[in-house]
Coordinates of C-alpha atoms in Angstrom, one line a residue:
Chain A
M323 CA 39.8 174.9 96.5
I324 CA 41.0 171.3 96.9
P325 CA 38.7 169.4 99.3
K326 CA 40.5 168.2 102.4
R327 CA 39.8 164.6 101.8
S328 CA 41.2 164.5 98.4
V329 CA 44.3 166.3 99.8
E330 CA 44.6 163.5 102.3
V331 CA 44.3 160.9 99.6
F332 CA 46.9 162.7 97.6
A333 CA 49.2 162.9 100.7
V334 CA 48.9 159.1 101.1
L335 CA 49.1 158.4 97.5
S336 CA 52.3 160.3 97.3
F337 CA 53.9 157.3 98.9
F338 CA 52.7 155.1 96.0
P339 CA 54.0 156.9 93.0
R340 CA 52.8 154.2 90.5
L341 CA 49.2 154.8 91.3
H342 CA 47.5 157.8 89.6
F343 CA 44.0 158.7 88.4
E344 CA 42.8 159.6 85.0
N345 CA 40.5 162.4 86.1
K346 CA 43.1 164.1 88.2
G347 CA 45.9 165.2 86.0
A348 CA 47.9 166.9 88.7
D349 CA 51.6 166.0 89.3
L350 CA 51.6 163.8 92.3
A351 CA 54.9 164.9 93.6
T352 CA 53.9 168.5 93.7
A353 CA 50.4 167.5 94.9
G354 CA 52.0 165.5 97.6
G355 CA 54.2 168.4 98.7
A356 CA 51.3 170.8 98.3
G357 CA 49.1 168.4 100.0
E358 CA 51.2 168.2 103.1
Q359 CA 51.3 171.9 103.4
C360 CA 47.6 172.2 102.8
R361 CA 46.9 169.4 105.2
S362 CA 48.7 171.2 108.0
A363 CA 46.9 174.4 107.1
L364 CA 43.5 172.8 106.8
S365 CA 43.6 170.6 109.8
A366 CA 44.1 173.7 111.9
A367 CA 41.3 175.5 110.0
E368 CA 38.3 173.2 109.8
E369 CA 37.3 169.6 110.2
D370 CA 33.5 169.9 109.3
T371 CA 34.1 169.7 105.6
S372 CA 35.5 166.1 106.0
G373 CA 32.0 164.8 105.3
A374 CA 31.8 166.8 102.0
A375 CA 35.4 165.8 101.3
L376 CA 34.5 162.2 101.7
D377 CA 31.8 162.5 99.1
G378 CA 34.3 163.8 96.6
A379 CA 37.0 161.2 97.4
M380 CA 34.6 158.3 97.5
A381 CA 34.8 158.0 93.8
A382 CA 38.6 157.6 94.1
S383 CA 38.6 155.0 96.9
K384 CA 36.1 152.6 95.2
V385 CA 39.0 151.0 93.2
K386 CA 40.4 147.9 95.0
Q387 CA 44.0 148.5 95.9
D388 CA 46.7 146.9 97.9
M389 CA 46.6 149.0 101.0
P390 CA 48.5 148.6 104.3
P391 CA 46.5 146.8 107.0
T392 CA 44.3 148.9 109.2
G393 CA 46.3 150.1 112.2
G394 CA 49.4 150.1 110.1
Y395 CA 52.2 147.5 110.1
G396 CA 53.7 146.1 113.3
P397 CA 57.1 147.2 114.6
V398 CA 60.0 146.2 112.4
D399 CA 63.1 144.9 114.1
Y400 CA 65.8 146.8 112.5
R401 CA 68.5 146.7 115.2
R402 CA 71.6 144.6 114.5
N403 CA 71.5 141.1 115.9
L404 CA 75.0 139.6 116.4
P405 CA 74.5 137.3 119.4
R406 CA 77.5 136.2 121.4
R407 CA 77.2 132.4 121.5
G408 CA 79.1 129.2 121.0
L409 CA 82.3 128.0 122.6
S410 CA 85.2 130.2 123.2
G411 CA 88.4 129.8 121.2
Y412 CA 90.2 127.8 123.9
S413 CA 87.4 125.3 124.3
M414 CA 87.1 124.8 120.6
F415 CA 90.9 124.1 120.5
G416 CA 90.4 121.7 123.4
V417 CA 87.6 119.9 121.6
G418 CA 89.7 119.6 118.5
V419 CA 92.7 118.2 120.5
G420 CA 90.3 115.9 122.4
L421 CA 89.0 114.5 119.1
L422 CA 92.5 114.0 117.8
V423 CA 93.6 112.1 121.0
F424 CA 90.5 110.0 120.8
G425 CA 91.2 109.1 117.2
Y426 CA 94.7 108.2 118.0
W427 CA 93.7 106.0 120.8
R428 CA 91.3 104.1 118.6
L429 CA 93.9 103.9 115.8
F430 CA 96.6 102.5 118.2
R431 CA 94.1 99.9 119.5
W432 CA 93.2 98.8 116.1
N433 CA 96.8 98.6 115.0
R434 CA 97.6 96.3 118.0
E435 CA 94.7 94.1 117.0
R436 CA 95.9 94.0 113.4
R437 CA 99.4 93.1 114.6
R438 CA 97.8 90.1 116.5
L439 CA 95.9 89.0 113.4
H440 CA 99.1 89.2 111.3
I441 CA 101.0 87.2 113.9
E442 CA 98.3 84.6 113.7
E443 CA 98.5 84.3 110.0
L444 CA 102.3 84.1 110.1
E445 CA 102.0 81.4 112.7
A446 CA 99.8 79.4 110.3
R447 CA 102.6 79.6 107.7
V448 CA 105.2 78.6 110.3
A449 CA 103.2 75.5 111.2
L450 CA 102.9 74.4 107.6
L451 CA 106.5 75.1 106.6
P452 CA 107.9 71.6 107.3
L453 CA 105.2 69.9 105.1
L454 CA 105.8 72.4 102.3
Q455 CA 109.5 72.1 102.5
A456 CA 109.5 68.3 102.5
E457 CA 107.2 68.3 99.5
H458 CA 109.4 70.8 97.7
D459 CA 112.5 68.8 98.4
R460 CA 110.9 65.6 97.1
R461 CA 109.7 67.4 93.9
T462 CA 113.2 68.9 93.2
L463 CA 114.9 65.5 93.7
R464 CA 112.3 63.8 91.5
M465 CA 112.9 66.3 88.7
L466 CA 116.7 66.0 89.0
R467 CA 116.3 62.2 88.8
E468 CA 114.2 62.5 85.7
N469 CA 116.6 64.9 84.1
L470 CA 119.5 62.5 84.9
E471 CA 117.8 59.6 83.2
E472 CA 117.0 61.7 80.2
E473 CA 120.5 62.9 80.0
A474 CA 121.8 59.4 80.0
V475 CA 119.5 58.6 77.1
I476 CA 120.4 61.7 75.1
M477 CA 124.2 61.7 75.6
R478 CA 124.8 58.0 75.3
D479 CA 126.7 58.3 72.1
V480 CA 128.9 61.2 73.1
P481 CA 132.4 60.0 74.1
D482 CA 133.9 61.0 77.5
W483 CA 130.7 62.2 78.9
K484 CA 130.0 61.6 82.6
V485 CA 126.3 61.5 83.1
G486 CA 125.2 63.6 86.1
E487 CA 128.6 65.3 86.4
S488 CA 128.7 68.1 88.9
V489 CA 129.7 71.5 87.5
F490 CA 131.2 72.6 90.8
H491 CA 134.4 71.6 92.5
T492 CA 132.7 71.0 95.8
D493 CA 130.8 68.0 97.0
R494 CA 128.2 69.7 99.0
W495 CA 124.6 70.1 97.9
V496 CA 124.0 73.0 95.6
S497 CA 120.3 74.0 95.1
P498 CA 119.5 73.6 91.4
L499 CA 118.3 76.6 89.4
T500 CA 114.8 76.7 88.0
E501 CA 116.3 76.7 84.5
E502 CA 118.3 73.6 85.3
L503 CA 115.3 71.8 86.7
F504 CA 112.9 72.7 83.9
N505 CA 115.5 72.3 81.1
L506 CA 113.8 69.5 79.3
R507 CA 110.3 70.6 79.9
P508 CA 108.1 73.1 77.9
R509 CA 109.0 76.7 78.6
E510 CA 105.5 77.5 80.0
E511 CA 106.2 75.3 83.0
M512 CA 109.4 77.2 83.8
L513 CA 107.7 80.5 83.4
R514 CA 104.8 79.4 85.6
K515 CA 107.3 78.3 88.3
K516 CA 109.2 81.6 88.1
F517 CA 106.4 84.1 87.7
G518 CA 103.2 82.3 88.5
F519 CA 102.9 83.8 92.0
L520 CA 103.4 87.4 90.8
W521 CA 100.5 89.7 91.7
Y522 CA 101.7 92.7 89.9
V523 CA 104.3 93.7 87.3
Chain B
M1485 CA 137.6 67.0 91.2
P1486 CA 134.0 67.3 89.9
D1487 CA 132.1 64.2 90.8
V1488 CA 128.7 62.8 89.9
V1489 CA 125.9 64.4 91.9
E1490 CA 124.1 61.7 93.8
V1491 CA 120.4 61.8 93.3
P1492 CA 118.1 59.4 95.1
T1493 CA 116.0 57.0 92.9
L1494 CA 112.4 57.5 92.2
K1495 CA 111.6 54.6 94.3
E1496 CA 113.0 56.3 97.4
L1497 CA 111.2 59.4 96.6
N1498 CA 107.9 57.7 96.3
V1499 CA 105.9 58.8 99.3
E1500 CA 102.2 59.0 99.9
E1501 CA 101.4 62.7 99.4
V1502 CA 98.9 64.8 101.3
N1503 CA 96.5 65.6 98.6
V1504 CA 94.8 68.6 100.0
S1505 CA 94.4 72.3 98.9
S1506 CA 95.8 75.4 100.5
A1507 CA 92.6 76.6 102.2
V1508 CA 92.4 73.2 104.0
L1509 CA 96.0 73.5 105.1
K1510 CA 95.6 77.0 106.4
A1511 CA 92.4 76.1 108.2
S1512 CA 94.0 73.2 110.0
A1513 CA 97.4 75.0 110.4
H1514 CA 97.2 75.9 114.1
H1515 CA 96.1 72.4 115.2
Y1516 CA 98.5 70.8 112.9
G1517 CA 101.3 72.8 114.3
S1518 CA 100.6 71.7 117.8
Q1519 CA 99.8 68.1 117.1
C1520 CA 102.5 67.2 114.6
D1521 CA 105.1 69.3 116.3
K1522 CA 107.7 66.6 117.0
A1523 CA 108.0 65.3 113.4
N1524 CA 108.0 68.8 112.0
K1525 CA 110.7 70.1 114.3
E1526 CA 112.9 67.0 113.7
F1527 CA 112.7 67.5 109.9
M1528 CA 113.4 71.2 110.1
L1529 CA 116.4 70.6 112.4
C1530 CA 117.8 67.9 110.1
R1531 CA 117.3 70.1 107.0
W1532 CA 118.9 73.2 108.6
E1533 CA 121.8 71.3 110.1
E1534 CA 122.7 69.1 107.2
K1535 CA 121.9 71.7 104.5
D1536 CA 121.1 68.8 102.2
P1537 CA 117.7 67.5 101.2
R1538 CA 119.0 64.1 100.3
K1539 CA 119.9 63.4 103.9
C1540 CA 116.5 64.2 105.3
L1541 CA 114.3 62.1 103.3
K1542 CA 113.4 59.8 106.2
E1543 CA 112.3 62.7 108.4
G1544 CA 110.3 64.0 105.5
M1545 CA 108.5 60.7 105.2
K1546 CA 107.7 60.9 108.9
V1547 CA 106.3 64.4 108.4
N1548 CA 104.0 63.2 105.7
E1549 CA 102.8 60.2 107.8
C1550 CA 102.0 62.5 110.7
A1551 CA 100.1 64.9 108.4
L1552 CA 98.1 62.1 106.9
N1553 CA 97.2 60.7 110.3
F1554 CA 96.2 64.2 111.4
F1555 CA 93.9 64.7 108.5
R1556 CA 92.5 61.2 108.8
Q1557 CA 91.6 61.9 112.4
I1558 CA 89.9 65.2 111.5
K1559 CA 88.0 63.5 108.7
G1560 CA 86.9 60.7 111.0
N1561 CA 85.6 63.0 113.8
C1562 CA 84.9 66.6 112.9
A1563 CA 84.4 66.5 109.1
E1564 CA 81.3 68.8 108.8
T1565 CA 82.6 71.7 111.0
F1566 CA 86.0 71.4 109.3
T1567 CA 84.4 71.5 105.9
E1568 CA 82.4 74.6 106.8
Y1569 CA 85.5 76.3 108.2
W1570 CA 87.7 75.7 105.2
T1571 CA 85.0 76.5 102.6
C1572 CA 84.5 79.9 104.5
L1573 CA 88.2 80.5 104.3
D1574 CA 88.4 79.6 100.7
Y1575 CA 85.6 82.1 99.9
S1576 CA 87.7 85.1 100.6
N1577 CA 90.5 86.2 98.3
L1578 CA 93.4 86.1 100.8
A1579 CA 92.0 83.4 103.1
E1580 CA 92.0 85.8 106.1
L1581 CA 91.4 84.0 109.3
R1582 CA 89.6 86.9 110.9
H1583 CA 86.6 86.6 108.6
C1584 CA 85.7 83.1 109.7
R1585 CA 85.7 83.3 113.5
K1586 CA 82.3 81.7 114.0
Q1587 CA 83.2 78.6 112.0
Q1588 CA 86.6 78.5 113.7
K1589 CA 85.0 78.5 117.1
A1590 CA 82.6 75.6 116.1
F1591 CA 85.5 73.6 114.7
D1592 CA 87.7 74.2 117.8
N1593 CA 84.9 73.1 120.1
C1594 CA 84.2 70.0 118.1
V1595 CA 87.9 69.0 118.0
L1596 CA 88.3 69.8 121.8
E1597 CA 85.3 67.6 122.6
K1598 CA 86.1 64.6 120.4
L1599 CA 89.8 64.6 120.3
G1600 CA 91.0 66.7 123.2
W1601 CA 93.1 69.0 121.1
E1602 CA 93.5 72.6 122.2
R1603 CA 94.2 75.4 119.9
P1604 CA 97.6 76.9 120.7
E1605 CA 97.6 80.5 122.0
L1606 CA 98.9 83.4 120.0
G1607 CA 102.7 83.1 119.9
D1608 CA 103.0 79.5 120.9
L1609 CA 103.9 78.2 117.5
S1610 CA 106.7 80.8 117.0
K1611 CA 108.5 79.8 120.2
V1612 CA 111.9 78.4 119.9
T1613 CA 111.9 74.7 120.8
K1614 CA 114.6 72.2 121.7
V1615 CA 114.6 69.0 119.7
A1616 CA 115.9 65.6 121.0
T1617 CA 117.4 63.6 118.1
S1618 CA 119.5 60.5 117.7
R1619 CA 121.2 61.9 114.7
P1620 CA 124.6 63.3 115.4
L1621 CA 125.5 66.9 114.7
P1622 CA 127.3 67.0 111.3
E1623 CA 130.7 68.7 111.4
N1624 CA 131.6 70.9 108.4
P1625 CA 128.2 70.6 106.5
Y1626 CA 129.4 73.1 103.9
L1627 CA 132.5 70.9 103.2
S1628 CA 134.6 73.9 103.4
R1629 CA 138.4 73.9 103.1
P1630 CA 140.4 73.9 106.3
R1631 CA 140.5 77.3 107.8
P1632 CA 143.9 79.1 107.9
E1633 CA 146.0 79.2 111.2
P1634 CA 145.5 82.1 113.5
N1635 CA 148.4 84.6 113.6
T1636 CA 151.1 83.8 116.2
P1637 CA 151.2 86.1 119.2
I1638 CA 153.6 89.0 118.9
Q1639 CA 157.1 88.0 120.2
A1640 CA 159.0 91.2 120.2
E1641 CA 158.7 94.3 122.4
L1642 CA 156.4 96.9 120.9
Q1643 CA 157.7 100.4 120.4
P1644 CA 155.7 103.6 119.6
S1645 CA 156.0 104.3 116.0
K1646 CA 158.6 106.8 114.7
H1647 CA 157.2 110.1 113.4
G1648 CA 153.9 109.6 115.1
S1649 CA 150.6 108.2 113.9
R1650 CA 150.9 108.3 110.1
L1651 CA 147.1 108.3 109.9
F1652 CA 146.3 111.0 107.4
F1653 CA 147.1 114.4 109.0
W1654 CA 147.8 113.7 112.6
N1655 CA 151.1 113.1 114.1
W1656 CA 150.4 112.0 117.6

């Protein structure tokens, strides 16, 4: 007859199928099934043999095992947890729209400030224009004068050549071209005048 | 008949130039615009009315004199603050005025104390001004040919056209 204690051990051990003993060659599944039936039969029958059963099972429980804590595990929260929290859809939409409006307001203010700064820089240019225009005029006239004198030197032996003759039929002032001004100078100077201010190609 | 283009001699063009770099000019631009306003506006008026640089050389000389006086005054009174301001402007790539507000304030205060110049408000330099000159207004600066006569007013009695409008498809 299987002592009650070892039956209880078997019943518990049926939940840990990896564990088995060398001396007991019984199939744990069947022993577990049998053990439950035996347990229910035996618990009704007698409880005195538990002491004797302990002696037999003590040899088995001497091995250190990873057992559940005494008193069993605490309660496990298995219910589904989908809390209803956060803003509603309308308020999220409102928050989004509010952020947008705030962003636009900041942007428009900064754009106005940038416009003021740009106006300030343009005004600096406006203030300096007469000086720059006067200098540019003087430079143009100086170059024309030098060209005229060189032309007189170069074309002195050519018959019927009027030095400084205008190529137009009118008498008014025609702004000279860059090529005309830099005609007798090295090509680099003309290129620098034409393209020196370019930032990109 | 094509004629010789008159170009002034080098002697007439010999004027004492303002030997100063772009950062210096930009730094002093606002004050220059409010101080040398008269000479500048006269020169620009002459240039734009006559459309000929040879006729505005005298005004150009006055502009240069005014500018030189302006820079001499600054150099005499507020040289250190001005140097700091324009070196700060020169440091940045585009010489943006908004990066150098501190030095600008120092320079403005110095100039206001010593010379009594006020920095013009935003928009003052772009206002349209009236200039009083003794130079007469040139007529026909473009030397254009005489304009054709206007059409004589219609003498006869106007009738509606025969067969309607003649404009593409309509006949009313």
